[in-house]
Amino acid sequence: MLVLMLVAAATLRLCLLARAQPLCRNHTVRTGKVFHIRQQIQGDQLYFSSMRAHLIKHPCKKNIALYLGRQIFFTTDNFRSSLLPLSIPASMKVGKPELTSAHIADSVLVLVVNQKVYIYDYEANSWNTSLGIERPVSHVSGDNCCYSRHPFCVDMSNSVFAYLYGDQISQTTVYFSNTRGYKFQKFAYERQAELVGSLGGTFYFHSLSQVGLLLIDQGKARFSYSEHPLNSSFGLPFDYNGTLGILITPGQKGILIFWFEKSLLVSRNSGQLVYPVHVREGPNTLYSSISEANLTIHSVAANEYELAVLTQENNLYYGSLGILSSSLIKFAGQNIWSQDAALMFTDVGRMEILTPVPDLMFPAFDFQKCSVNIQAILMDPQLQVDVCKAELLEGEFDNKMYTIDMNSKLELTALMIPRPGMSLIPLAMVSNPHSLGLQAIIYEDGYTYDGNTKHRLNISLKQQHHWGRADPNFTSSIKRPTGSTITLDIANKEISCVDLKPLTAFISVGCDQEKKIVIQNEISACQDNILDPVGLQDNYSYIIERDAYDPSFQGQKASEDLVVPYEYEKLGCPSLVYWDNPWKPVVELWREGKFQEVIETEFVLLEVHGLFTYTYSLTAQTARCKAQPQNWTTIMETAGDRRPFAWDRENYVSCHDPDNEVPLRWPNVPYQILGGPTANKVIFDQRNGIYVFYISIVDPYYSYCHLETTFSIYVYGAFPPSVILAAVTIIPLVVVMLLSVWLAYAIPKLLHTEKGLKFKGFWIHLCRRCRKACACFRGRC
Ligand SMILES: *[C@@H]1O[C@H](CO)[C@@H](O)[C@H](O)[C@H]1NC(C)=O
Ligand SMILES: *[C@@H]1O[C@H](CO)[C@@H](O)[C@H](O)[C@H]1NC(C)=O
Ligand SMILES: *[C@@H]1O[C@H](CO)[C@@H](O)[C@H](O)[C@H]1NC(C)=O
Ligand SMILES: *[C@@H]1O[C@H](CO)[C@@H](O)[C@H](O)[C@H]1NC(C)=O
Ligand SMILES: *[C@@H]1O[C@H](CO)[C@@H](O)[C@H](O)[C@H]1NC(C)=O
Ligand SMILES: *[C@@H]1O[C@H](CO)[C@@H](O)[C@H](O)[C@H]1NC(C)=O
Ligand SMILES: *[C@@H]1O[C@H](CO)[C@@H](O)[C@H](O)[C@H]1NC(C)=O
Ligand SMILES: *[C@@H]1O[C@H](CO)[C@@H](O)[C@H](O)[C@H]1NC(C)=O
Ligand SMILES: *[C@@H]1O[C@H](CO)[C@@H](O)[C@H](O)[C@H]1NC(C)=O
């Protein structure tokens, strides 16, 4: 009954205005107010330090928002119900709870209250004090990635900075959290001690894969960036009047909005260039900035595509965040301003002016909302806005996330339809050219269909291939995965193209998780009945003699024999390798279960049980090393807790690299790197048995992935035969060997005769079953 009454009590009043062209339509949200039910505010009621109200919307979850003003309201239904002001539990003992900054990180609110950071998990309805911050902080900053649940995207949403605004930058402590604010640690910024000025903010610019520190000095501000190649340069300085609030617009496009009562600036490249927003009042008046237009900003809102400003003069200004536009247009005034009013976008082209209304009878506030339909207002002939030249811009890639690994490319397609007789200029912008090393190239072709000219756009993106040839100014560290967005927009579009959103995709320049390496196993020991597959699967184990292995990989003989259970599930049947053949595995790249190519680049091998009964055909000298090559011993010494299998693309340094300055002091040590420019091979000792190898692709330029796997081989043919195998399996082998020795002698002679050709045909047939032997036969082994 009570529940029914509660639901029935939800009312929605709609007061239509009597004006011809109202700016917005007023209605009040009032729900759940039943006389004998009184909710109580528990804990200490929070309030926002600023005079102006502000609204933070969750970029990924449309109905989640936080209103900051004289009271704080947190909604999970986009203010469609009356709300109690947000309060912090008394047990947190914050005192007079002044909130200076807030951020929504995925499913938690990160709040700075009285210079400490608190976390409110709204899904679990639990409060926590965050750990690791030792000094006072005033602000938090972060971003949310809505493109996918890819780890790269999830990490973005989990990253939060906390800092003290206005502190001397050279000695301040900035804190970083990758746990949505639960736990912070000091953020080490390399050149911090050299920087001059006070701190205006710390931000993670994911669209540029850089951390930016805003430095304020003598009325000017500029960004300093953390990562190569921008670490040595600053953004261009800009006027810094008042205390600028900084909005990072959703979608990781690198668009920043800086605002204060008397200024409004925007940047499209994560602060490298910042310029004032122009203001258009009527068709003939254009001001170059907010201060020139003599406006006093009260509230600012932005979504991925649009910007809106509410001024104390009771006016609403609107602008598009399209690639080339940067001006606001004034909408006719109306009585919309009050101290508690805040702006928010509810959808593209739709916004609301939200004002909390206290209720004398109930502690819960109601909300007065005034809804604005931008498209309808722009149609007003008084505004003299040109009609949109475009009818359609669409592409499958919008709002998706893609991965580009090294040596891969990405092709995106879009469709653009102009109004009949109009022409459009498509424009694609990459937010982080350093990461891709390339601008997007648009290929356009037009065709006529149903009397309309349509334009197909193909956008091609690929990572510039390095191999040392890339311009170092144009590529960030190749060892570090980075991110970028690509945005396709129409350069010459009017402000009236409200519904024609630019198309954006996020590109992670990093490991393509679908890539795997597979070792070619053409002649397996099971096929030739040397090992019995049934036996191998039946909890098979084998013995490694104590003088053939070292469990600590130092090449010292062990004290006892090792019984190794064979992991058939993981390794399958070992491939067959004749002991006296210099050998190198054939490594294949597979993606999404499909073969891509044979990997020719540098890799390393290590027998996982510490077998050391093999070496390499080349030495540092014969491999023509300029520097002392790395080897497993030197890698393990420096690997710390990642031992022993720690050799990978991150720590590999080629001995052929001209920048490698380690002197070549031991030219005769074995060269342990296979593949790449050398013909290095593995040479086995005279010992039969199973070897299980760990293989790691170490070339840093091949892929961002750590391509590694384990595989097994069976080395055969050495005398005396290994004790672990029955002689029965060896004898046929010897026969095969002797036969092949005879063939290797007899066949080259035979081939020159007619009879020999028939003979060759026979062998080609046989080759299909036994390619390796055939390679020997052709004299390639
Ligand atoms: C948050 O605090 C609660 C107790 O108040 C505790 O049980 C929980 O582990 C804390 N969560 C984190 C992530 O620290
Ligand atoms: C920028 O980073 C690169 C590569 O990490 C480094 O070599 C260079 O010294 C750094 N520059 C500055 C000014 O710190
Ligand atoms: C900052 O203030 C100065 C002087 O008060 C003014 O000339 C300048 O235009 C202002 N800058 C911005 C971006 O508002
Ligand atoms: C700016 O506006 C204020 C009041 O809104 C007015 O007093 C002042 O004269 C204006 N200044 C200019 C330069 O228009
Ligand atoms: C909306 O309602 C409020 C109070 O009822 C009023 O002050 C304001 O002028 C109205 N706004 C519009 C646009 O009609
Ligand atoms: C765009 O790609 C499609 C399919 O790959 C192709 O048929 C078309 O010719 C391409 N158009 C241009 C202009 O490159
Ligand atoms: C990199 O940039 C610097 C300064 O912008 C320039 O002097 C240098 O020539 C550039 N290097 C290359 C390889 O283009
Ligand atoms: C292999 O060993 C496991 C436990 O060590 C046992 O459960 C399983 O039955 C054995 N399999 C065969 C085929 O003997
Ligand atoms: C590894 O390299 C070091 C020199 O860097 C050399 O002293 C050592 O003998 C090498 N170890 C092996 C097993 O080749």
Short mmCIF file of N, CA and C and ligand atoms in Angstrom, two decimals, residues 13 15-17 19 22-28 334-337 353 357 368-370, ligand 5:
data_model
loop_
_atom_site.label_atom_id
_atom_site.label_comp_id
_atom_site.label_asym_id
_atom_site.label_seq_id
_atom_site.Cartn_x
_atom_site.Cartn_y
_atom_site.Cartn_z
N ARG A 13 5.26 18.09 -13.02
CA ARG A 13 4.49 19.24 -13.46
C ARG A 13 5.13 19.86 -14.69
N CYS A 15 4.99 23.14 -17.07
CA CYS A 15 4.40 24.45 -17.30
C CYS A 15 4.90 24.96 -18.64
N LEU A 16 4.06 24.93 -19.61
CA LEU A 16 4.45 25.44 -20.92
C LEU A 16 4.40 26.96 -20.90
N LEU A 17 5.36 27.52 -21.54
CA LEU A 17 5.41 28.97 -21.54
C LEU A 17 4.56 29.53 -22.66
N ARG A 19 5.25 32.01 -24.45
CA ARG A 19 5.99 32.73 -25.49
C ARG A 19 6.03 31.97 -26.80
N PRO A 22 9.98 29.81 -26.85
CA PRO A 22 10.65 29.74 -25.54
C PRO A 22 12.02 29.10 -25.68
N LEU A 23 12.96 29.57 -24.91
CA LEU A 23 14.29 28.97 -24.92
C LEU A 23 14.22 27.56 -24.34
N CYS A 24 13.47 27.46 -23.26
CA CYS A 24 13.39 26.13 -22.66
C CYS A 24 12.03 25.93 -22.03
N ARG A 25 11.74 24.69 -21.72
CA ARG A 25 10.45 24.36 -21.11
C ARG A 25 10.68 23.89 -19.69
N ASN A 26 9.95 24.54 -18.77
CA ASN A 26 10.12 24.31 -17.35
C ASN A 26 9.34 23.09 -16.90
N HIS A 27 9.92 22.25 -16.07
CA HIS A 27 9.10 21.31 -15.30
C HIS A 27 9.82 20.96 -14.01
N THR A 28 9.04 20.51 -13.05
CA THR A 28 9.62 20.24 -11.73
C THR A 28 9.49 18.76 -11.42
N GLN A 334 16.21 34.86 -21.37
CA GLN A 334 15.00 34.47 -20.67
C GLN A 334 15.39 34.40 -19.21
N ASN A 335 14.43 34.26 -18.32
CA ASN A 335 14.78 34.23 -16.91
C ASN A 335 15.25 32.82 -16.52
N ILE A 336 16.51 32.53 -16.77
CA ILE A 336 16.98 31.16 -16.55
C ILE A 336 18.07 31.07 -15.49
N TRP A 337 18.65 32.19 -15.15
CA TRP A 337 19.78 32.12 -14.23
C TRP A 337 19.34 32.21 -12.77
N ILE A 353 18.63 22.98 -17.90
CA ILE A 353 19.14 23.85 -16.86
C ILE A 353 18.49 23.33 -15.58
N VAL A 357 15.45 22.62 -5.77
CA VAL A 357 14.49 23.47 -5.07
C VAL A 357 14.25 22.88 -3.69
N GLN A 368 13.98 21.59 -10.43
CA GLN A 368 13.33 22.29 -11.53
C GLN A 368 14.22 22.15 -12.74
N LYS A 369 13.64 21.68 -13.81
CA LYS A 369 14.44 21.45 -15.02
C LYS A 369 13.86 22.27 -16.15
N CYS A 370 14.72 22.92 -16.87
CA CYS A 370 14.26 23.65 -18.04
C CYS A 370 14.96 23.00 -19.24
C1 LIG B 5 10.88 28.34 -14.68
O1 LIG B 5 10.26 28.43 -13.40
C2 LIG B 5 10.91 29.33 -12.53
C3 LIG B 5 10.24 29.25 -11.18
O2 LIG B 5 9.00 28.66 -11.27
C4 LIG B 5 10.84 30.75 -13.07
O3 LIG B 5 11.50 31.64 -12.20
C5 LIG B 5 11.54 30.75 -14.42
O4 LIG B 5 11.40 32.00 -15.02
C6 LIG B 5 10.93 29.70 -15.33
N1 LIG B 5 11.77 29.62 -16.49
C7 LIG B 5 11.30 29.72 -17.70
C8 LIG B 5 12.25 29.59 -18.80
O5 LIG B 5 10.14 29.88 -17.90
#
